[in-house]
mmCIF file of N, CA, C and O in Angstrom:
data_model
loop_
_atom_site.group_PDB
_atom_site.id
_atom_site.type_symbol
_atom_site.label_atom_id
_atom_site.label_comp_id
_atom_site.label_asym_id
_atom_site.label_seq_id
_atom_site.Cartn_x
_atom_site.Cartn_y
_atom_site.Cartn_z
ATOM 1 N N SER A 1 12.275 -6.223 -6.205
ATOM 2 C CA SER A 1 10.971 -5.605 -6.290
ATOM 3 C C SER A 1 10.110 -6.359 -7.284
ATOM 4 O O SER A 1 10.605 -6.935 -8.225
ATOM 5 N N GLY A 2 8.818 -6.335 -7.065
ATOM 6 C CA GLY A 2 7.883 -7.046 -7.919
ATOM 7 C C GLY A 2 7.344 -6.164 -9.024
ATOM 8 O O GLY A 2 7.704 -4.993 -9.152
ATOM 9 N N SER A 3 6.516 -6.742 -9.829
ATOM 10 C CA SER A 3 5.888 -5.977 -10.902
ATOM 11 C C SER A 3 4.462 -6.472 -11.087
ATOM 12 O O SER A 3 4.107 -7.561 -10.671
ATOM 13 N N VAL A 4 3.660 -5.630 -11.699
ATOM 14 C CA VAL A 4 2.268 -5.962 -11.979
ATOM 15 C C VAL A 4 2.188 -6.389 -13.432
ATOM 16 O O VAL A 4 2.650 -5.675 -14.326
ATOM 17 N N THR A 5 1.617 -7.562 -13.682
ATOM 18 C CA THR A 5 1.472 -8.085 -15.032
ATOM 19 C C THR A 5 0.163 -7.607 -15.635
ATOM 20 O O THR A 5 -0.888 -7.702 -14.998
ATOM 21 N N GLN A 6 0.234 -7.098 -16.847
ATOM 22 C CA GLN A 6 -0.943 -6.603 -17.540
ATOM 23 C C GLN A 6 -1.987 -7.706 -17.685
ATOM 24 O O GLN A 6 -1.659 -8.860 -17.947
ATOM 25 N N ASN A 7 -3.250 -7.354 -17.495
ATOM 26 C CA ASN A 7 -4.404 -8.255 -17.625
ATOM 27 C C ASN A 7 -4.383 -9.396 -16.612
ATOM 28 O O ASN A 7 -4.918 -10.467 -16.870
ATOM 29 N N THR A 8 -3.744 -9.177 -15.469
ATOM 30 C CA THR A 8 -3.682 -10.177 -14.406
ATOM 31 C C THR A 8 -4.107 -9.535 -13.095
ATOM 32 O O THR A 8 -3.615 -8.456 -12.745
ATOM 33 N N TRP A 9 -4.984 -10.201 -12.361
ATOM 34 C CA TRP A 9 -5.424 -9.697 -11.061
ATOM 35 C C TRP A 9 -4.245 -9.697 -10.112
ATOM 36 O O TRP A 9 -3.510 -10.677 -10.006
ATOM 37 N N THR A 10 -4.030 -8.587 -9.428
ATOM 38 C CA THR A 10 -2.916 -8.449 -8.485
ATOM 39 C C THR A 10 -3.406 -7.785 -7.211
ATOM 40 O O THR A 10 -4.081 -6.755 -7.268
ATOM 41 N N MET A 11 -3.059 -8.348 -6.061
ATOM 42 C CA MET A 11 -3.402 -7.729 -4.793
ATOM 43 C C MET A 11 -2.254 -6.806 -4.389
ATOM 44 O O MET A 11 -1.106 -7.234 -4.277
ATOM 45 N N ILE A 12 -2.576 -5.531 -4.213
ATOM 46 C CA ILE A 12 -1.576 -4.514 -3.867
ATOM 47 C C ILE A 12 -1.952 -3.914 -2.519
ATOM 48 O O ILE A 12 -3.092 -3.525 -2.307
ATOM 49 N N HIS A 13 -0.987 -3.848 -1.621
ATOM 50 C CA HIS A 13 -1.180 -3.176 -0.334
ATOM 51 C C HIS A 13 -0.202 -2.019 -0.248
ATOM 52 O O HIS A 13 1.000 -2.204 -0.426
ATOM 53 N N ASN A 14 -0.710 -0.839 0.016
ATOM 54 C CA ASN A 14 0.107 0.352 0.231
ATOM 55 C C ASN A 14 0.019 0.654 1.718
ATOM 56 O O ASN A 14 -1.034 1.012 2.213
ATOM 57 N N VAL A 15 1.118 0.488 2.448
ATOM 58 C CA VAL A 15 1.120 0.622 3.912
ATOM 59 C C VAL A 15 1.903 1.862 4.311
ATOM 60 O O VAL A 15 3.031 2.065 3.865
ATOM 61 N N PHE A 16 1.281 2.695 5.146
ATOM 62 C CA PHE A 16 1.938 3.870 5.718
ATOM 63 C C PHE A 16 2.036 3.649 7.223
ATOM 64 O O PHE A 16 1.043 3.345 7.878
ATOM 65 N N ASP A 17 3.227 3.782 7.781
ATOM 66 C CA ASP A 17 3.432 3.600 9.222
ATOM 67 C C ASP A 17 4.227 4.783 9.761
ATOM 68 O O ASP A 17 5.439 4.851 9.612
ATOM 69 N N GLY A 18 3.534 5.720 10.388
ATOM 70 C CA GLY A 18 4.155 6.920 10.918
ATOM 71 C C GLY A 18 5.072 6.680 12.096
ATOM 72 O O GLY A 18 5.794 7.579 12.511
ATOM 73 N N THR A 19 5.079 5.457 12.650
ATOM 74 C CA THR A 19 5.962 5.162 13.782
ATOM 75 C C THR A 19 7.375 4.787 13.333
ATOM 76 O O THR A 19 8.280 4.741 14.151
ATOM 77 N N LEU A 20 7.563 4.516 12.040
ATOM 78 C CA LEU A 20 8.882 4.146 11.520
ATOM 79 C C LEU A 20 9.701 5.387 11.183
ATOM 80 O O LEU A 20 9.170 6.493 11.136
ATOM 81 N N SER A 21 10.985 5.207 10.901
ATOM 82 C CA SER A 21 11.823 6.329 10.480
ATOM 83 C C SER A 21 11.274 6.892 9.173
ATOM 84 O O SER A 21 10.651 6.166 8.393
ATOM 85 N N SER A 22 11.498 8.176 8.929
ATOM 86 C CA SER A 22 10.921 8.824 7.753
ATOM 87 C C SER A 22 11.329 8.148 6.446
ATOM 88 O O SER A 22 10.593 8.187 5.464
ATOM 89 N N ALA A 23 12.487 7.490 6.417
ATOM 90 C CA ALA A 23 12.978 6.845 5.192
ATOM 91 C C ALA A 23 12.179 5.605 4.801
ATOM 92 O O ALA A 23 12.226 5.173 3.656
ATOM 93 N N SER A 24 11.441 5.013 5.735
ATOM 94 C CA SER A 24 10.742 3.753 5.411
ATOM 95 C C SER A 24 9.286 3.745 5.854
ATOM 96 O O SER A 24 8.739 2.698 6.173
ATOM 97 N N ARG A 25 8.634 4.877 5.868
ATOM 98 C CA ARG A 25 7.237 4.964 6.330
ATOM 99 C C ARG A 25 6.232 4.429 5.325
ATOM 100 O O ARG A 25 5.138 4.056 5.701
ATOM 101 N N LYS A 26 6.564 4.423 4.039
ATOM 102 C CA LYS A 26 5.631 3.942 3.024
ATOM 103 C C LYS A 26 6.179 2.651 2.416
ATOM 104 O O LYS A 26 7.348 2.571 2.074
ATOM 105 N N LYS A 27 5.300 1.652 2.284
ATOM 106 C CA LYS A 27 5.702 0.367 1.698
ATOM 107 C C LYS A 27 4.602 -0.128 0.768
ATOM 108 O O LYS A 27 3.422 0.034 1.054
ATOM 109 N N ILE A 28 5.016 -0.745 -0.323
ATOM 110 C CA ILE A 28 4.066 -1.388 -1.240
ATOM 111 C C ILE A 28 4.358 -2.877 -1.249
ATOM 112 O O ILE A 28 5.512 -3.300 -1.393
ATOM 113 N N TYR A 29 3.305 -3.661 -1.084
ATOM 114 C CA TYR A 29 3.390 -5.116 -1.139
ATOM 115 C C TYR A 29 2.573 -5.586 -2.340
ATOM 116 O O TYR A 29 1.447 -5.144 -2.554
ATOM 117 N N LEU A 30 3.159 -6.466 -3.157
ATOM 118 C CA LEU A 30 2.456 -7.092 -4.274
ATOM 119 C C LEU A 30 2.284 -8.564 -3.947
ATOM 120 O O LEU A 30 3.271 -9.256 -3.685
ATOM 121 N N GLN A 31 1.048 -9.024 -3.940
ATOM 122 C CA GLN A 31 0.735 -10.410 -3.596
ATOM 123 C C GLN A 31 1.332 -10.788 -2.238
ATOM 124 O O GLN A 31 1.768 -11.915 -2.038
ATOM 125 N N GLY A 32 1.404 -9.829 -1.311
ATOM 126 C CA GLY A 32 1.894 -10.094 0.034
ATOM 127 C C GLY A 32 3.394 -9.984 0.220
ATOM 128 O O GLY A 32 3.893 -10.115 1.326
ATOM 129 N N ALA A 33 4.141 -9.718 -0.857
ATOM 130 C CA ALA A 33 5.604 -9.604 -0.765
ATOM 131 C C ALA A 33 6.017 -8.138 -0.902
ATOM 132 O O ALA A 33 5.508 -7.422 -1.767
ATOM 133 N N LEU A 34 6.936 -7.682 -0.052
ATOM 134 C CA LEU A 34 7.415 -6.307 -0.119
ATOM 135 C C LEU A 34 8.026 -6.038 -1.485
ATOM 136 O O LEU A 34 8.901 -6.758 -1.946
ATOM 137 N N SER A 35 7.552 -4.977 -2.142
ATOM 138 C CA SER A 35 8.020 -4.645 -3.484
ATOM 139 C C SER A 35 8.779 -3.327 -3.518
ATOM 140 O O SER A 35 9.723 -3.181 -4.289
ATOM 141 N N ALA A 36 8.379 -2.354 -2.677
ATOM 142 C CA ALA A 36 9.028 -1.043 -2.697
ATOM 143 C C ALA A 36 8.820 -0.332 -1.370
ATOM 144 O O ALA A 36 7.849 -0.598 -0.665
ATOM 145 N N THR A 37 9.752 0.553 -1.042
ATOM 146 C CA THR A 37 9.602 1.406 0.134
ATOM 147 C C THR A 37 9.814 2.859 -0.289
ATOM 148 O O THR A 37 10.427 3.130 -1.317
ATOM 149 N N GLY A 38 9.275 3.761 0.500
ATOM 150 C CA GLY A 38 9.429 5.173 0.202
ATOM 151 C C GLY A 38 9.473 5.991 1.474
ATOM 152 O O GLY A 38 9.112 5.518 2.551
ATOM 153 N N SER A 39 9.902 7.227 1.342
ATOM 154 C CA SER A 39 10.045 8.087 2.513
ATOM 155 C C SER A 39 8.867 9.038 2.646
ATOM 156 O O SER A 39 8.141 9.294 1.688
ATOM 157 N N SER A 40 8.674 9.545 3.862
ATOM 158 C CA SER A 40 7.631 10.526 4.131
ATOM 159 C C SER A 40 7.999 11.295 5.384
ATOM 160 O O SER A 40 8.445 10.717 6.368
ATOM 161 N N ASN A 41 7.789 12.598 5.363
ATOM 162 C CA ASN A 41 8.008 13.414 6.551
ATOM 163 C C ASN A 41 6.774 13.450 7.440
ATOM 164 O O ASN A 41 6.828 13.950 8.554
ATOM 165 N N LEU A 42 5.656 12.944 6.947
ATOM 166 C CA LEU A 42 4.431 12.901 7.743
ATOM 167 C C LEU A 42 4.551 11.849 8.840
ATOM 168 O O LEU A 42 5.228 10.850 8.674
ATOM 169 N N THR A 43 3.882 12.065 9.945
ATOM 170 C CA THR A 43 3.811 11.035 10.984
ATOM 171 C C THR A 43 2.412 10.455 11.065
ATOM 172 O O THR A 43 2.204 9.405 11.645
ATOM 173 N N THR A 44 1.437 11.121 10.469
ATOM 174 C CA THR A 44 0.075 10.624 10.433
ATOM 175 C C THR A 44 -0.609 11.140 9.170
ATOM 176 O O THR A 44 -0.323 12.249 8.726
ATOM 177 N N LEU A 45 -1.484 10.353 8.601
ATOM 178 C CA LEU A 45 -2.217 10.789 7.413
ATOM 179 C C LEU A 45 -3.340 11.749 7.780
ATOM 180 O O LEU A 45 -3.727 12.583 7.000
ATOM 181 N N ARG A 46 -3.854 11.638 8.973
ATOM 182 C CA ARG A 46 -4.984 12.458 9.411
ATOM 183 C C ARG A 46 -4.620 13.941 9.401
ATOM 184 O O ARG A 46 -5.448 14.781 9.118
ATOM 185 N N ASP A 47 -3.378 14.284 9.709
ATOM 186 C CA ASP A 47 -2.956 15.674 9.774
ATOM 187 C C ASP A 47 -2.518 16.233 8.431
ATOM 188 O O ASP A 47 -2.127 17.380 8.340
ATOM 189 N N SER A 48 -2.590 15.433 7.412
ATOM 190 C CA SER A 48 -2.086 15.837 6.107
ATOM 191 C C SER A 48 -3.181 16.462 5.256
ATOM 192 O O SER A 48 -4.335 16.052 5.294
ATOM 193 N N THR A 49 -2.814 17.446 4.467
ATOM 194 C CA THR A 49 -3.720 17.999 3.469
ATOM 195 C C THR A 49 -3.371 17.456 2.090
ATOM 196 O O THR A 49 -3.969 17.846 1.099
ATOM 197 N N SER A 50 -2.400 16.544 2.034
ATOM 198 C CA SER A 50 -1.984 15.938 0.771
ATOM 199 C C SER A 50 -3.001 14.911 0.308
ATOM 200 O O SER A 50 -3.753 14.361 1.104
ATOM 201 N N LYS A 51 -2.996 14.632 -0.972
ATOM 202 C CA LYS A 51 -3.858 13.599 -1.532
ATOM 203 C C LYS A 51 -3.367 12.230 -1.087
ATOM 204 O O LYS A 51 -2.167 12.005 -0.971
ATOM 205 N N LEU A 52 -4.281 11.336 -0.854
ATOM 206 C CA LEU A 52 -3.939 9.942 -0.563
ATOM 207 C C LEU A 52 -3.708 9.254 -1.901
ATOM 208 O O LEU A 52 -4.576 9.231 -2.753
ATOM 209 N N SER A 53 -2.496 8.734 -2.118
ATOM 210 C CA SER A 53 -2.184 8.105 -3.393
ATOM 211 C C SER A 53 -1.879 6.627 -3.193
ATOM 212 O O SER A 53 -1.513 6.193 -2.112
ATOM 213 N N VAL A 54 -2.025 5.881 -4.254
ATOM 214 C CA VAL A 54 -1.831 4.443 -4.204
ATOM 215 C C VAL A 54 -0.387 4.075 -4.523
ATOM 216 O O VAL A 54 0.104 3.060 -4.084
ATOM 217 N N PHE A 55 0.331 4.906 -5.263
ATOM 218 C CA PHE A 55 1.650 4.558 -5.755
ATOM 219 C C PHE A 55 2.745 5.368 -5.080
ATOM 220 O O PHE A 55 2.551 6.509 -4.723
ATOM 221 N N LEU A 56 3.929 4.760 -4.929
ATOM 222 C CA LEU A 56 5.082 5.438 -4.331
ATOM 223 C C LEU A 56 5.952 6.143 -5.351
ATOM 224 O O LEU A 56 6.676 7.047 -5.023
ATOM 225 N N ALA A 57 5.906 5.725 -6.587
ATOM 226 C CA ALA A 57 6.822 6.248 -7.602
ATOM 227 C C ALA A 57 6.595 7.741 -7.822
ATOM 228 O O ALA A 57 5.455 8.177 -7.956
ATOM 229 N N PRO A 58 7.661 8.539 -7.822
ATOM 230 C CA PRO A 58 7.510 9.968 -8.083
ATOM 231 C C PRO A 58 6.851 10.200 -9.433
ATOM 232 O O PRO A 58 7.207 9.579 -10.420
ATOM 233 N N GLY A 59 5.867 11.054 -9.459
ATOM 234 C CA GLY A 59 5.179 11.381 -10.702
ATOM 235 C C GLY A 59 4.127 10.380 -11.115
ATOM 236 O O GLY A 59 3.513 10.528 -12.160
ATOM 237 N N ALA A 60 3.889 9.352 -10.322
ATOM 238 C CA ALA A 60 2.875 8.353 -10.673
ATOM 239 C C ALA A 60 1.513 8.869 -10.225
ATOM 240 O O ALA A 60 1.053 8.597 -9.140
ATOM 241 N N ASN A 61 0.868 9.660 -11.083
ATOM 242 C CA ASN A 61 -0.405 10.280 -10.728
ATOM 243 C C ASN A 61 -1.606 9.447 -11.131
ATOM 244 O O ASN A 61 -2.710 9.704 -10.700
ATOM 245 N N SER A 62 -1.409 8.462 -11.963
ATOM 246 C CA SER A 62 -2.527 7.632 -12.381
ATOM 247 C C SER A 62 -2.001 6.303 -12.913
ATOM 248 O O SER A 62 -0.812 6.137 -13.135
ATOM 249 N N SER A 63 -2.911 5.382 -13.089
ATOM 250 C CA SER A 63 -2.552 4.104 -13.694
ATOM 251 C C SER A 63 -3.717 3.645 -14.542
ATOM 252 O O SER A 63 -4.852 4.044 -14.321
ATOM 253 N N GLN A 64 -3.441 2.818 -15.503
ATOM 254 C CA GLN A 64 -4.505 2.241 -16.306
ATOM 255 C C GLN A 64 -4.899 0.932 -15.662
ATOM 256 O O GLN A 64 -4.055 0.162 -15.229
ATOM 257 N N GLY A 65 -6.171 0.696 -15.573
ATOM 258 C CA GLY A 65 -6.656 -0.520 -14.949
ATOM 259 C C GLY A 65 -7.838 -0.192 -14.059
ATOM 260 O O GLY A 65 -8.327 0.929 -14.027
ATOM 261 N N GLN A 66 -8.301 -1.181 -13.336
ATOM 262 C CA GLN A 66 -9.465 -1.017 -12.490
ATOM 263 C C GLN A 66 -9.125 -1.379 -11.055
ATOM 264 O O GLN A 66 -8.339 -2.295 -10.814
ATOM 265 N N LEU A 67 -9.708 -0.639 -10.128
ATOM 266 C CA LEU A 67 -9.605 -0.982 -8.717
ATOM 267 C C LEU A 67 -10.874 -1.717 -8.329
ATOM 268 O O LEU A 67 -11.981 -1.255 -8.601
ATOM 269 N N ASP A 68 -10.717 -2.865 -7.707
ATOM 270 C CA ASP A 68 -11.864 -3.660 -7.307
ATOM 271 C C ASP A 68 -12.306 -3.322 -5.890
ATOM 272 O O ASP A 68 -13.477 -3.262 -5.596
ATOM 273 N N GLU A 69 -11.350 -3.095 -5.013
ATOM 274 C CA GLU A 69 -11.674 -2.859 -3.612
ATOM 275 C C GLU A 69 -10.592 -1.985 -2.994
ATOM 276 O O GLU A 69 -9.407 -2.206 -3.213
ATOM 277 N N VAL A 70 -10.995 -0.977 -2.245
ATOM 278 C CA VAL A 70 -10.057 -0.097 -1.556
ATOM 279 C C VAL A 70 -10.453 -0.032 -0.093
ATOM 280 O O VAL A 70 -11.625 0.152 0.230
ATOM 281 N N ARG A 71 -9.491 -0.197 0.784
ATOM 282 C CA ARG A 71 -9.717 -0.078 2.224
ATOM 283 C C ARG A 71 -8.701 0.895 2.797
ATOM 284 O O ARG A 71 -7.528 0.858 2.437
ATOM 285 N N VAL A 72 -9.146 1.750 3.697
ATOM 286 C CA VAL A 72 -8.251 2.636 4.425
ATOM 287 C C VAL A 72 -8.413 2.293 5.894
ATOM 288 O O VAL A 72 -9.506 2.390 6.448
ATOM 289 N N LEU A 73 -7.326 1.847 6.505
ATOM 290 C CA LEU A 73 -7.350 1.440 7.909
ATOM 291 C C LEU A 73 -6.544 2.413 8.748
ATOM 292 O O LEU A 73 -5.624 3.051 8.257
ATOM 293 N N LYS A 74 -6.852 2.494 10.025
ATOM 294 C CA LYS A 74 -6.089 3.392 10.895
ATOM 295 C C LYS A 74 -4.863 2.723 11.490
ATOM 296 O O LYS A 74 -4.105 3.342 12.221
ATOM 297 N N THR A 75 -4.647 1.461 11.175
ATOM 298 C CA THR A 75 -3.508 0.702 11.675
ATOM 299 C C THR A 75 -2.683 0.183 10.506
ATOM 300 O O THR A 75 -3.231 -0.335 9.543
ATOM 301 N N ALA A 76 -1.361 0.329 10.593
ATOM 302 C CA ALA A 76 -0.477 -0.218 9.562
ATOM 303 C C ALA A 76 -0.407 -1.736 9.739
ATOM 304 O O ALA A 76 -0.059 -2.225 10.800
ATOM 305 N N LEU A 77 -0.776 -2.475 8.705
ATOM 306 C CA LEU A 77 -0.760 -3.936 8.786
ATOM 307 C C LEU A 77 0.668 -4.465 8.659
ATOM 308 O O LEU A 77 1.457 -3.964 7.864
ATOM 309 N N SER A 78 0.967 -5.486 9.428
ATOM 310 C CA SER A 78 2.294 -6.105 9.396
ATOM 311 C C SER A 78 2.413 -7.022 8.180
ATOM 312 O O SER A 78 1.401 -7.446 7.610
ATOM 313 N N PRO A 79 3.641 -7.362 7.781
ATOM 314 C CA PRO A 79 3.820 -8.312 6.672
ATOM 315 C C PRO A 79 3.104 -9.646 6.938
ATOM 316 O O PRO A 79 2.524 -10.236 6.031
ATOM 317 N N GLY A 80 3.125 -10.113 8.172
ATOM 318 C CA GLY A 80 2.433 -11.361 8.503
ATOM 319 C C GLY A 80 0.933 -11.259 8.302
ATOM 320 O O GLY A 80 0.286 -12.199 7.826
ATOM 321 N N TRP A 81 0.371 -10.117 8.667
ATOM 322 C CA TRP A 81 -1.072 -9.907 8.498
ATOM 323 C C TRP A 81 -1.428 -9.851 7.012
ATOM 324 O O TRP A 81 -2.437 -10.398 6.587
ATOM 325 N N LEU A 82 -0.565 -9.208 6.202
ATOM 326 C CA LEU A 82 -0.802 -9.148 4.761
ATOM 327 C C LEU A 82 -0.758 -10.546 4.152
ATOM 328 O O LEU A 82 -1.558 -10.875 3.270
ATOM 329 N N GLN A 83 0.165 -11.394 4.612
ATOM 330 C CA GLN A 83 0.231 -12.775 4.131
ATOM 331 C C GLN A 83 -1.049 -13.522 4.478
ATOM 332 O O GLN A 83 -1.545 -14.316 3.686
ATOM 333 N N LEU A 84 -1.587 -13.272 5.668
ATOM 334 C CA LEU A 84 -2.828 -13.914 6.091
ATOM 335 C C LEU A 84 -3.986 -13.508 5.183
ATOM 336 O O LEU A 84 -4.815 -14.334 4.801
ATOM 337 N N ILE A 85 -4.021 -12.238 4.811
ATOM 338 C CA ILE A 85 -5.058 -11.764 3.884
ATOM 339 C C ILE A 85 -4.942 -12.499 2.546
ATOM 340 O O ILE A 85 -5.936 -12.952 1.987
ATOM 341 N N ILE A 86 -3.715 -12.614 2.024
ATOM 342 C CA ILE A 86 -3.502 -13.295 0.740
ATOM 343 C C ILE A 86 -3.950 -14.762 0.831
ATOM 344 O O ILE A 86 -4.631 -15.266 -0.050
ATOM 345 N N CYS A 87 -3.601 -15.433 1.913
ATOM 346 C CA CYS A 87 -3.928 -16.858 2.068
ATOM 347 C C CYS A 87 -5.424 -17.094 2.221
ATOM 348 O O CYS A 87 -5.918 -18.160 1.876
ATOM 349 N N ASN A 88 -6.160 -16.111 2.733
ATOM 350 C CA ASN A 88 -7.589 -16.285 2.982
ATOM 351 C C ASN A 88 -8.465 -15.576 1.956
ATOM 352 O O ASN A 88 -9.671 -15.479 2.132
ATOM 353 N N PHE A 89 -7.866 -15.077 0.897
ATOM 354 C CA PHE A 89 -8.657 -14.369 -0.114
ATOM 355 C C PHE A 89 -9.338 -15.335 -1.035
ATOM 356 O O PHE A 89 -8.942 -16.306 -1.457
#
């Protein structure tokens, strides 16, 4: 798993894919590399009344730092697509 270095720009992707098994529906990629996975009983975010969070870690309700850009897409991006984003940023 990766880590975020203090005072360093880091590209983080939080991917939710309701088509996968519940054990691996949430994934975090740091700089395009898979860093963590998490479970979810949800199959879609649209039907959820839960808050949309950026972090998978239990109890991670906030972080110190700044968000530069946030995108919410209706399609779970593949690892290859995330690599393409990193290469073209």
